Structure formats: structure tokens, C-alpha cells
Coordinates of C-alpha atoms in Angstrom, one line a residue:
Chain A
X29 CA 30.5 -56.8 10.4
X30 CA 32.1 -55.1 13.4
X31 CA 34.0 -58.0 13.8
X32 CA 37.8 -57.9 14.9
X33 CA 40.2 -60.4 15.8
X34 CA 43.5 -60.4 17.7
X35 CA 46.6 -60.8 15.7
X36 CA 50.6 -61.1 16.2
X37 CA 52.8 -58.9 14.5
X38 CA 55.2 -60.3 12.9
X39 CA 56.7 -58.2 10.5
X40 CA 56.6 -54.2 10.2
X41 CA 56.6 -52.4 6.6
X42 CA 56.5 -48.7 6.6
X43 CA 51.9 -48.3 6.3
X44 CA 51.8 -52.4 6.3
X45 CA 52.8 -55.5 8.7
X46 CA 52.2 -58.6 8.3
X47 CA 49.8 -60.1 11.2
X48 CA 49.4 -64.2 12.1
X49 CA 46.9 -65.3 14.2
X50 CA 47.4 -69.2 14.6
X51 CA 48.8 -70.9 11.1
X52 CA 46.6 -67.5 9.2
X53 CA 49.0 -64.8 8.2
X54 CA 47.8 -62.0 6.5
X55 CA 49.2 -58.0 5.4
X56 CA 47.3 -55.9 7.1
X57 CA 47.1 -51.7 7.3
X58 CA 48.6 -50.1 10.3
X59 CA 48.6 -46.4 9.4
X60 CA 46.2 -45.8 12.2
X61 CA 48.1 -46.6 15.2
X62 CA 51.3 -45.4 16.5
X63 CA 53.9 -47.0 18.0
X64 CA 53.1 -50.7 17.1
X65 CA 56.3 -53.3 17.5
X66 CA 57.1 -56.5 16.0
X67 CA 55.1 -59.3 19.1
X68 CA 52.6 -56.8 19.6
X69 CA 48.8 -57.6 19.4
X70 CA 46.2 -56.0 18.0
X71 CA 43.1 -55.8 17.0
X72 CA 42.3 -56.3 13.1
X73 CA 39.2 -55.6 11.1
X74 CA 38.6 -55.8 7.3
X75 CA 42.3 -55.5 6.7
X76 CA 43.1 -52.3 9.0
X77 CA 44.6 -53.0 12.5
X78 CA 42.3 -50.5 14.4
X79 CA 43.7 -50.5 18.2
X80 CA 46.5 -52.3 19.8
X81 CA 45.4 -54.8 22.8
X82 CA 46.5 -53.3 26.3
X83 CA 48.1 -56.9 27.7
X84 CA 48.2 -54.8 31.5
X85 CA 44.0 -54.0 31.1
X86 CA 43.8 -58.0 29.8
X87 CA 45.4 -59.2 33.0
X88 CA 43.4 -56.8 35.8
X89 CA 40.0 -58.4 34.1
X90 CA 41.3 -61.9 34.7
X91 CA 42.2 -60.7 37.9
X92 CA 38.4 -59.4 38.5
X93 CA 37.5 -62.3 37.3
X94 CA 39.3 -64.8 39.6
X95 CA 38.0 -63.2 42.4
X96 CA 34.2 -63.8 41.3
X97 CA 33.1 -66.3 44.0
X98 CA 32.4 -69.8 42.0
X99 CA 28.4 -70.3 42.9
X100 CA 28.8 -74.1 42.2
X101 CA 30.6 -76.1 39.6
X102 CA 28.9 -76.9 36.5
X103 CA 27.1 -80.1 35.8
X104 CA 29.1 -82.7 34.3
Chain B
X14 CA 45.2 -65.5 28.4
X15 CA 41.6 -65.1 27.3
X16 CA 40.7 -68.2 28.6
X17 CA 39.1 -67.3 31.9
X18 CA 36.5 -65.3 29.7
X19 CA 35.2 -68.5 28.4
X20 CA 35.8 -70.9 31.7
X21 CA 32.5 -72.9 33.3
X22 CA 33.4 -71.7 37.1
X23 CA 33.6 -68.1 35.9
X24 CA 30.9 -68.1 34.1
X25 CA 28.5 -69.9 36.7
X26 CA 29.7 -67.5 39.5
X27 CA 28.9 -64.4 37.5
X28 CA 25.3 -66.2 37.3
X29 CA 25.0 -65.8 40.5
X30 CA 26.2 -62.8 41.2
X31 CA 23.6 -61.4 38.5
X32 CA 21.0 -63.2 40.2
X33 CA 22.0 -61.6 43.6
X34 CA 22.1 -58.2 42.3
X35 CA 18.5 -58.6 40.1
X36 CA 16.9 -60.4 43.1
X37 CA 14.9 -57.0 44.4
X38 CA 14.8 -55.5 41.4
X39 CA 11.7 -55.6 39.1
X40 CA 11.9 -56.4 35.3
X41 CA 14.8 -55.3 33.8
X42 CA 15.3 -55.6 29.8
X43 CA 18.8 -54.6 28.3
X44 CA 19.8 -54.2 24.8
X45 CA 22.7 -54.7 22.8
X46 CA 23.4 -53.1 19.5
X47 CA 26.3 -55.1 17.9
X48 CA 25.7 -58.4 16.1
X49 CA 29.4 -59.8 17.5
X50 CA 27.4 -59.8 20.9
X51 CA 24.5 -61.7 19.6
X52 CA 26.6 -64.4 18.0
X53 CA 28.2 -64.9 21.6
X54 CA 24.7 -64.8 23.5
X55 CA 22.9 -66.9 21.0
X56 CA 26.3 -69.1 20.8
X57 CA 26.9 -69.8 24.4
X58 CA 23.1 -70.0 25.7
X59 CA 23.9 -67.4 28.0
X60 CA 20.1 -66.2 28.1
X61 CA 19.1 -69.4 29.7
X62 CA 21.1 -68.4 32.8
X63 CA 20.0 -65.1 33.5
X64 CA 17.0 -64.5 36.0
X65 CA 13.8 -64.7 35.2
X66 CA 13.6 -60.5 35.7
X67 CA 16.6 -60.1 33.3
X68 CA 16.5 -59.8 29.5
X69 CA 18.7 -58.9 26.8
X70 CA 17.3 -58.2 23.9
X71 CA 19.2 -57.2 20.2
X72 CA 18.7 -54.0 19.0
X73 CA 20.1 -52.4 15.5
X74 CA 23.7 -53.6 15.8
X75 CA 23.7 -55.2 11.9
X76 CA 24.9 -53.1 9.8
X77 CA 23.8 -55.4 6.6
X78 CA 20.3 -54.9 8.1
X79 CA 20.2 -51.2 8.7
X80 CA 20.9 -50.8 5.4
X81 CA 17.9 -49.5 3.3
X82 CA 16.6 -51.2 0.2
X83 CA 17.3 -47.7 -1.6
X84 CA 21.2 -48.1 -1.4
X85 CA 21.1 -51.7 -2.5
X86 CA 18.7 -50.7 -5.5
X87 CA 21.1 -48.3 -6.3
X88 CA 24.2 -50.8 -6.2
X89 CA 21.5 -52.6 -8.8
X90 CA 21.2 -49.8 -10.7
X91 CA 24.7 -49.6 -11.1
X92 CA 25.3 -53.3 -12.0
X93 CA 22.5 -53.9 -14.4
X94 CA 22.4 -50.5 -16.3
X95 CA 25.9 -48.6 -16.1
X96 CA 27.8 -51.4 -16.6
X97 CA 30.1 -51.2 -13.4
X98 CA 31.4 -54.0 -11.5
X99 CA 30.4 -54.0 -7.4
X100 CA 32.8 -55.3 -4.9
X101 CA 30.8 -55.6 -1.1
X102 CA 31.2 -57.7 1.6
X103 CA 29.9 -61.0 1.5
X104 CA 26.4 -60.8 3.1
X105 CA 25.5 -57.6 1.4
X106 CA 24.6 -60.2 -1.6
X107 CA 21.3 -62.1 -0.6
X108 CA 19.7 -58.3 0.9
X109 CA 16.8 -57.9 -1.0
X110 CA 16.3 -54.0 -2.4
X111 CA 12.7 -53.2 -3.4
X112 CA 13.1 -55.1 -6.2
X113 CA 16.0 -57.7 -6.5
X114 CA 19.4 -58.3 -4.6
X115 CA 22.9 -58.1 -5.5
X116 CA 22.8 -61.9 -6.0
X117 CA 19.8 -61.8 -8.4
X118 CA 21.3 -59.1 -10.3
X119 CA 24.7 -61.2 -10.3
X120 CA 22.4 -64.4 -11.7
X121 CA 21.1 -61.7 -14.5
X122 CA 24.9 -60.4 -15.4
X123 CA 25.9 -58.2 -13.2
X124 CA 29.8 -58.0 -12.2
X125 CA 29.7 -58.3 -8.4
X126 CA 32.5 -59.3 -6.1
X127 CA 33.1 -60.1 -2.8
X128 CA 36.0 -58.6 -1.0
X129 CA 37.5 -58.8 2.6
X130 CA 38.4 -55.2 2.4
X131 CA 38.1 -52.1 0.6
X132 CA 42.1 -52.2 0.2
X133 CA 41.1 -55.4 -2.1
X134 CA 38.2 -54.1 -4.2
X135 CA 40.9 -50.6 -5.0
X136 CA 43.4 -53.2 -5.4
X137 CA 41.1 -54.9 -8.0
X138 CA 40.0 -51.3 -9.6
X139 CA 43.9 -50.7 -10.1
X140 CA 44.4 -54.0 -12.1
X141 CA 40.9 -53.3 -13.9
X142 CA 41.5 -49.7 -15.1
X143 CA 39.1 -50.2 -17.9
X144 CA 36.0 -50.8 -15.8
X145 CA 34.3 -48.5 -13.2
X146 CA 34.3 -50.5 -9.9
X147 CA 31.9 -48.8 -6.7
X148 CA 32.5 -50.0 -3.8
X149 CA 29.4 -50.6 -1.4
X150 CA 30.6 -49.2 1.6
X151 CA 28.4 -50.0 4.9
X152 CA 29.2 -50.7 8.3
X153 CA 29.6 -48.4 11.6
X154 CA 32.0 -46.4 13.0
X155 CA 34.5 -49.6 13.1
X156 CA 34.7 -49.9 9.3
X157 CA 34.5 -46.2 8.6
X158 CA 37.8 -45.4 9.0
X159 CA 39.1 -48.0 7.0
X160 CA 37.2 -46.3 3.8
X161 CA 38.3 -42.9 5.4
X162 CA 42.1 -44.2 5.6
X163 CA 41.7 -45.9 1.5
X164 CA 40.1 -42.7 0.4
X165 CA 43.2 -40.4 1.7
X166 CA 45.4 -42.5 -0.1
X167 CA 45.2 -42.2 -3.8
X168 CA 42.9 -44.2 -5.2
X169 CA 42.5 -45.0 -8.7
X170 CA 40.5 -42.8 -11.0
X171 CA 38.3 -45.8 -12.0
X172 CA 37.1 -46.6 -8.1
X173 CA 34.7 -44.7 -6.2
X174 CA 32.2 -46.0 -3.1
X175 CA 28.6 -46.2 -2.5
X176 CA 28.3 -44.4 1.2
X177 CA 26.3 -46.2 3.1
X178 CA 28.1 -45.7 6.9
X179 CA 26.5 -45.0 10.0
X180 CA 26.8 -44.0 13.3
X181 CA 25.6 -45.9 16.3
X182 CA 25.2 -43.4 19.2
X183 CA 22.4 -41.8 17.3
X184 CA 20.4 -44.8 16.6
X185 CA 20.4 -45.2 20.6
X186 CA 19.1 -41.8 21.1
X187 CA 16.4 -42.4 18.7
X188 CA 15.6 -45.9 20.4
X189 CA 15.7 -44.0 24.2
X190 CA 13.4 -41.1 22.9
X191 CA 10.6 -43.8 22.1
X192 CA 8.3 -43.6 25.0
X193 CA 7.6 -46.9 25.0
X194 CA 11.2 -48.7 24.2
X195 CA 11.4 -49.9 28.0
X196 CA 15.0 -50.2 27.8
X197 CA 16.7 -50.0 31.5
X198 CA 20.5 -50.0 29.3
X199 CA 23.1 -51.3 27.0
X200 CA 25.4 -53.7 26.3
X201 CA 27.5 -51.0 24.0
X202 CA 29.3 -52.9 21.2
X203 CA 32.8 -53.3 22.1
X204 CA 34.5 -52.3 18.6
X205 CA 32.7 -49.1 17.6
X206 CA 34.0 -48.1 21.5
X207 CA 37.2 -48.7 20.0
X208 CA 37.1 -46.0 17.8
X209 CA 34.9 -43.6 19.5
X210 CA 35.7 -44.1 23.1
X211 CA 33.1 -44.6 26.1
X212 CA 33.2 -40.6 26.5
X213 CA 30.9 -40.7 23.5
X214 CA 28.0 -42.3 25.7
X215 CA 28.5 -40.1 28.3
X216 CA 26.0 -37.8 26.7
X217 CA 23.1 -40.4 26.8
X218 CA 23.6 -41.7 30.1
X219 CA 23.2 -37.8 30.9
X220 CA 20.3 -37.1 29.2
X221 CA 18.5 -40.6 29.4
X222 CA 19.8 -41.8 33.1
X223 CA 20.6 -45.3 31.4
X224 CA 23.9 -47.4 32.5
X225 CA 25.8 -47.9 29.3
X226 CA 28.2 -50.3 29.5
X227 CA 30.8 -51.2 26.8
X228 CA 31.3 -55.1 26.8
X229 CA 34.1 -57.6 25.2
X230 CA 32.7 -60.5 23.5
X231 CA 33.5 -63.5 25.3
X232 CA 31.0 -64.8 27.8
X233 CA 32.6 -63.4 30.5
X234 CA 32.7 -60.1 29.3
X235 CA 29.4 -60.1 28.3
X236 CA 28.1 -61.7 32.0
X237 CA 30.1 -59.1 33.9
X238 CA 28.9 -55.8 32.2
X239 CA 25.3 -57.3 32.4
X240 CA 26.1 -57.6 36.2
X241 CA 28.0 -54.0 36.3
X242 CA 24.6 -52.7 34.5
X243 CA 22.3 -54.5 37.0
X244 CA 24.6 -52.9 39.6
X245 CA 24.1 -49.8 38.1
X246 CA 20.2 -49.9 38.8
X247 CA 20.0 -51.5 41.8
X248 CA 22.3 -48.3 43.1
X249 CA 20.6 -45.8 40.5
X250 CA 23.9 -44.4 39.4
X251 CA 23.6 -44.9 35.8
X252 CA 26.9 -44.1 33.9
X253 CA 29.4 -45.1 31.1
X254 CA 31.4 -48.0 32.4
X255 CA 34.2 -49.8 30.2
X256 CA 34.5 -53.7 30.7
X257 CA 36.3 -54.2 27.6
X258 CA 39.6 -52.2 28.5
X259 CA 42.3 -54.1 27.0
X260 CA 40.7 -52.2 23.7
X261 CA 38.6 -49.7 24.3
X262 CA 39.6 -46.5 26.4
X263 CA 37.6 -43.2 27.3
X264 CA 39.3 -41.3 24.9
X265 CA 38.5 -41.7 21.1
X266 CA 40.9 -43.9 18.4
X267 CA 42.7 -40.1 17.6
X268 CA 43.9 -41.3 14.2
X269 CA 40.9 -42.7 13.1
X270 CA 38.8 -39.7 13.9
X271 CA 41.1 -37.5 12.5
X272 CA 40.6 -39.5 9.3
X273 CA 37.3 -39.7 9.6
X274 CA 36.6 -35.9 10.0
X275 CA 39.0 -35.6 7.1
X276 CA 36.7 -37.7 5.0
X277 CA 32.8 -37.3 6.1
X278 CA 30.6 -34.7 7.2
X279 CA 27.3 -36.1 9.4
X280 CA 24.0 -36.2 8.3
X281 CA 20.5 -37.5 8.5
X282 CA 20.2 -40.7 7.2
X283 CA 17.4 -43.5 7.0
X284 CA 18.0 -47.0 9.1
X285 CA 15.9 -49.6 7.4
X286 CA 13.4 -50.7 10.1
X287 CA 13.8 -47.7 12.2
X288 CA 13.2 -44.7 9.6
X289 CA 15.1 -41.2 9.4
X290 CA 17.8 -40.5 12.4
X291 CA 19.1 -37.2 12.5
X292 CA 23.3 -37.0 12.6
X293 CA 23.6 -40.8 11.9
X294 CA 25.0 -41.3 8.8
X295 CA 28.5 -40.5 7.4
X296 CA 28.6 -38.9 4.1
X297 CA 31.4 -38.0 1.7
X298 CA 32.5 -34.4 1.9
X299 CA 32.7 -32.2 -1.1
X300 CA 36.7 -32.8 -1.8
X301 CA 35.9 -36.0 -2.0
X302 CA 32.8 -36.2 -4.9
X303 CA 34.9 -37.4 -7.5
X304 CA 34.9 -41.3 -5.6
X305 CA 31.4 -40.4 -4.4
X306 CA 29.3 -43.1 -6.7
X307 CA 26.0 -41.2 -6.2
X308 CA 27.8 -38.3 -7.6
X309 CA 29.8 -39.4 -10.0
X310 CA 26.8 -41.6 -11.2
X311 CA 24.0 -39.0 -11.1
X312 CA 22.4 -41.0 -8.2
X313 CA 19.4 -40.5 -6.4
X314 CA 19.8 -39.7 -2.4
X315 CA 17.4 -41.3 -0.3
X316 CA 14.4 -39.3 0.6
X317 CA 11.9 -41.4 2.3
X318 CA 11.5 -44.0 4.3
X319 CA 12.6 -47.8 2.7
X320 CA 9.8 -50.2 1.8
X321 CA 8.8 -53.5 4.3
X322 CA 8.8 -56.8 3.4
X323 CA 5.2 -58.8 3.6
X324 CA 4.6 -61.1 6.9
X325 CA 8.4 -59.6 7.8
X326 CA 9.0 -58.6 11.2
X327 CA 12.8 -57.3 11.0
X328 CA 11.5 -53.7 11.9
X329 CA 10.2 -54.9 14.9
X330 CA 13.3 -56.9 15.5
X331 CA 15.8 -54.1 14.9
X332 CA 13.7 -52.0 17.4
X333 CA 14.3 -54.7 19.6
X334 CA 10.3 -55.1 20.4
X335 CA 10.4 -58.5 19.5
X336 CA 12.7 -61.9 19.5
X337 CA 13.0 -63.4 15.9
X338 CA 11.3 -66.5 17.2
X339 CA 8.1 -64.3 17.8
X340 CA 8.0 -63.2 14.4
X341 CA 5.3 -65.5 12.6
X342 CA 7.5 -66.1 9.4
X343 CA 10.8 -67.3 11.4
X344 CA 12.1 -70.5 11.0
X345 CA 8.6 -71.3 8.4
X346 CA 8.8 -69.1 5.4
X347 CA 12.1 -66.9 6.4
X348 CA 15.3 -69.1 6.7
X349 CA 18.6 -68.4 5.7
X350 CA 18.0 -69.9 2.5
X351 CA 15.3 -68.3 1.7
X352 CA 15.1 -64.7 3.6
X353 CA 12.5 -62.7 3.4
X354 CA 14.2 -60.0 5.8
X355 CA 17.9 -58.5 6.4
X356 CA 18.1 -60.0 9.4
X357 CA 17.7 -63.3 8.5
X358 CA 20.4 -62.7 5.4
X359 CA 23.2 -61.2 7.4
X360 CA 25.5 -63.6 9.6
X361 CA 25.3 -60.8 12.0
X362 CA 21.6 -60.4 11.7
X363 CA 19.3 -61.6 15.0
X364 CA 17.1 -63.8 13.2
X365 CA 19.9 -65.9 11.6
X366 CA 22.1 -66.4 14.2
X367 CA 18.6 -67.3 16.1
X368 CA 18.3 -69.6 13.1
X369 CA 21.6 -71.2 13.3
X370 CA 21.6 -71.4 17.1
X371 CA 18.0 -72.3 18.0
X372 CA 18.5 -75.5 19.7
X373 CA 20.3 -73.7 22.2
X374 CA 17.8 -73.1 25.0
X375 CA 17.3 -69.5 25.0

């Protein structure tokens, strides 16, 4: 239900843009951000696009990440 | 650039990491309240590698299966007897009320349609403007705003919406205040956050000394705020922590606040499962009455608690007392097909996505 999924912008219309997440493109509702660009990601839920994604936020967790020392590789 | 949340290594070193951190620590049982986690838990089998002290267990985070069976007998109501076509979202259909569900009532004539959006179902009302079409509007604060934002546009004179929002923060406080709910924290579900910001945990890890956590839902983000939690207690400084920052932020979604105080006032409202929680549920403000379907069609509020199901356990399972598998029914006489709880109807309900994923060692 709470369910939101990453989309592209491609296309900006005054309330609406139209959104594409792989070969899926959809209108969506963008009244409640600000600020949103054609490329820009963001988050979409039962039509509304409800935050953008922070790329810069993305990129320190993969950062945390990679520095999480690997216990053991995984069985094959 | 997700894919590191969903990589072997990462996930296997975060294992032990947890391990390390758990290693002194007695039993520890964290919940989550958001269905999106489940399906990524349940999914990935990430229970079978946490340590033996560690458990996460779900709480109320379905918002099909909080509903009570009073709203969907009124949406029944509405179908069978005034003659007015229901749009919902798809797994509001098989929830039972105290008497039939949406889908029974479909099989006996009711108009009922399934949308992806409320923009659809006023969409639909526009193009229908000789039929009353109500809207059953559930979910948390994610989907909220999006009947706040439809509402402040004009909407057609032959659509209103059956109010059935809720708030999650509260449902926590009334889970916490149990004496006996032996939850050590949360998992806090990442797309509410979105909208209400980490700040608005702040108030329970104050009052409750609980690590709250606010987690993505890829197994990575899941295994590192389980280890920032465990971190948490093993250094007893519970607070509000934010793994999932390339959405969520401190600060609330402003525009979808502002909407939403321009829509709802907060009231009491009855979780099915968990009974009356004071400030949980949204409701339409005055202005507003003329799209309120209980108004408009002389419906009864609720005013006690919702009726149980027979040999069902999804009360116990909403409180998070219980895994699905330990309720008697599960698996036996409650499947998907045949539900004889919410939680087994929903595809955000515990007990089916224990269903669908239960050869996954868990």
C-alpha cells in the first residue's frame, strides 16, 4: 500500500509529468514538490510523485556500505 | 546505483556485523510496521541470517488490514442499497466486513472498481456524472496526501470518499504503552517518513527510550538499520536515526502537510485488531462534508470495536504477538484463496506474503 517506486522524468506539464521507469511510462501528479527537472528521480505512489530522490544521500550509503567488512563470500 | 543494497558480500558482512554487535546482548525483538518491509524480509530470507537473540517481528503496517469491518460494511451498504458505484484499490476487494466483502457484494451486483489512484476513480466520476461514485479511501500518511491534493482540486459534484486514513506514530504509542509488547524498537517504514519526517519519532524515542530507525527497503537497508538499532542498545542511546536518506529527511514533506492540514482534522479511530487509538485517524474537515460519503450518505461512524473472525489470529498478528505460521488456521483453512483474515487477503498483509514466501527458511 505504502508502496513507491523510483521514476525518471521525462516530460514536465504545468501539475503533471510524465514519469518512465524501464519501458513503463506513466502521467503522474507533481503538485507536491518543488523544483522537479526533466532527468530527475523520484519517488511515485498511487499516481502522486511524493519526494524527489537525493542522488548525493544515495551515494554516501553505498559509500557506508562498501566499507562494511565482507565476513566471507557467500556459498556458491 | 541501488545495486550494492541487494549484493551477496554486502549483505553477508552486515550479518556479521549484526552478529558482533548482538553477541552480549540478551534477546532482542524488533518490529516493523510497513508491509513494503515484510515483502523484502519474507522475500530475501533475511530472518534466517540474523542471530539467534535477534527477531523482527511485523506489526500493523497493512493498511488493508487495519481497516475495520465497519468501513467495508459501509462501502457494502453503499453498493448494495444506494446504488453507488465503489472505486478502491485492488486488495480492499476480498476483506471480509461483518458480513460480506466488496467482492461478494460485486458477485451480487454491486458496481465496484478497481483503480490505481484516486485521480482515476474522479477521473471515472467525471465521465459518469449520472452515478454517485465513493471512493474508499484507506492507507497511511503516504497516501493521504494524495486524497488531500484530489480533494483541493475541484472534484466533481458526483464523487465523494469513504475516509478511512490513518496515522502510524500513534499505533506505535499504543503498541509501546502495552506492558507486555517486549518490543526493544523499530524498523520505521521508510515512505510514511517521507511525508512526516524522522522528527515525528522523536517524541517516542523520548518518552519510550526505544531506537527508532527509519529503513529503505532493499536488503541492505533493512540489514544496516537492524544493526544501527542493535547499536543503539548495546550503547543505550536510543534515538531517531534515518538510514533511508536519499528520501526521507528530519523535516516533514512541507507540501504534503500543508495539504493535509488543509484537508483533515485528527481523531480517534478504531484499528481492526488493535481497538480504539486516540489521534490516529484522519478525518474530513467540515469544508469538506459535501465529498464526505458518511455525510453525504447519512452514514454511521464507527463506535465500537470491529468484530473477529473464528479460529483467526490476525489480531494477534497485527500486535505482532505472533508469526502467521503460529496461527492454527495458516496455511490449513486461511490461504489466499480462501481468507479468513485481512492479513491473509492483502498483498501487504503478514500472513500472505508468509503464504507466498514460506519455503524461504525463515
Amino acid at each position: 500500500m505504502c508502496l513507491a517506486v523510483p521514476l525518471k522524468i521525462i516530460k514536465i506539464e504545468k501539475k503533471f509529468a510524465v514519469a518512465r521507469v524501464g519501458s513503463l511510462k506513466r502521467q503522474i501528479n507533481i503538485e507536491m514538490l518543488d523544483n522537479l527537472k526533466v532527468g530527475d528521480y523520484c519517488l511515485v505512489h498511487a499516481g502522486f510523485a511524493i519526494q524527489k530522490v537525493d542522488i548525493k544521500a544515495a551515494k554516501e550509503m553505498q559509500d557506508i556500505l562498501s566499507q562494511i567488512p565482507n565476513a566471507r563470500k557467500p556459498k556458491k | 546505483m541501488l545495486e550494492s543494497l541487494k549484493n551477496k558480500h554486502i549483505i553477508f558482512g552486515l550479518k556479521k556485523i549484526i552478529a558482533d554487535t548482538c553477541f552480549s546482548l540478551g534477546r532482542i525483538k524488533i518490529m516493523h510496521v510497513c508491509g513494503t518491509h515484510e515483502q523484502a524480509i519474507s522475500r530475501y530470507g533475511l530472518r534466517a541470517l540474523l542471530p539467534e537473540n535477534l527477531e523482527v517481528i511485523s506489526g500493523p503496517g497493512c493498511p488493508v488490514c487495519c481497516t475495520p469491518a465497519f468501513d467495508i460494511d459501509n462501502l457494502v451498504t453503499l453498493s448494495l442499497e444506494k446504488n453507488v458505484l465503489i472505486t478502491c484499490f485492488g486488495d480492499m476487494l476480498k476483506v471480509m466486513g461483518s458480513r460480506i466483502s466488496l467482492s461478494q457484494a460485486k458477485a451480487r451486483g454491486a458496481k465496484v472498481k478497481i483503480v490505481y489512484s484516486i485521480l482515476d476513480a474522479i477521473e471515472f466520476a467525471r465521465e459518469h456524472s449520472d452515478i454517485q461514485v465513493v471512493h474508499s479511501a484507506i492507507g497511511f500518511e503516504t497516501t493521504a496526501p494524495t486524497t488531500a491534493a484530489a480533494l483541493l482540486n475541484n472534484c466533481p459534484t458526483n464523487f465523494s470518499i469513504l475516509c478511512s486514513h490513518r496515522l502510524i506514530p500513534p499505533a506505535m504509542d499504543a503498541l509501546l504503552c502495552q506492558k507486555d509488547n517486549r518490543i526493544d524498537g523499530f524498523l520505521a517504514p521508510g515512505h510514511v517518513s517521507v511525508i512526516i519526517g524522522g522528527k515525528a519519532y522523536a517524541p517516542l524515542t523520548n518518552k519510550y527510550n526505544r531506537p527508532i530507525v527509519v529503513s529503505g527497503f532493499e536488503p541492505a537497508d533493512i540489514f544496516y538499520s537492524i544493526y544501527l538499532i542493535a547499536k543503539q542498545i548495546k550503547e543505550n542511546q536510543p534515538k531517531v536515526e534515518i538510514e533511508y536518506r536519499r528520501a526521507v529527511e528530519w523535516q516533514p514533506q512541507k507540501k504534503a502537510v500543508s495539504m493535509l492540514k488543509k484537508t483533515f482534522d485528527i481523531e480517534n479511530s478504531f484499528w481492526r485488531g488493535l481497538g480504539e487509538i486516540a489521534n490516529s485517524g484522519f478525518v474530513l474537515k467540515n469544508k469538506f462534508k459535501d465529498f464526505d460519503a458518511l455525510h453525504k450518505f447519512n452514514l454511521k461512524k464507527q463506535v465500537q470495536d470491529s468484530v473477529s473472525f473464528k479460529n483467526c489470529l490476525c489480531a494477534e498478528v497485527l500486535k505482532g504477538k505472533i508469526y502467521p505460521n503460529q496461527c492454527p488456521s495458516f496455511a490449513k483453512t486461511c490461504k489466499p484463496q480462501h481468507p479468513l483474515g485481512p492479513c491473509m487477503v492483502s498483498y501487504e498483509g503478514s500472513c500472505a506474503i508468509f503464504y507466498t514466501y514460506r519455503g524461504n527458511k525463515d
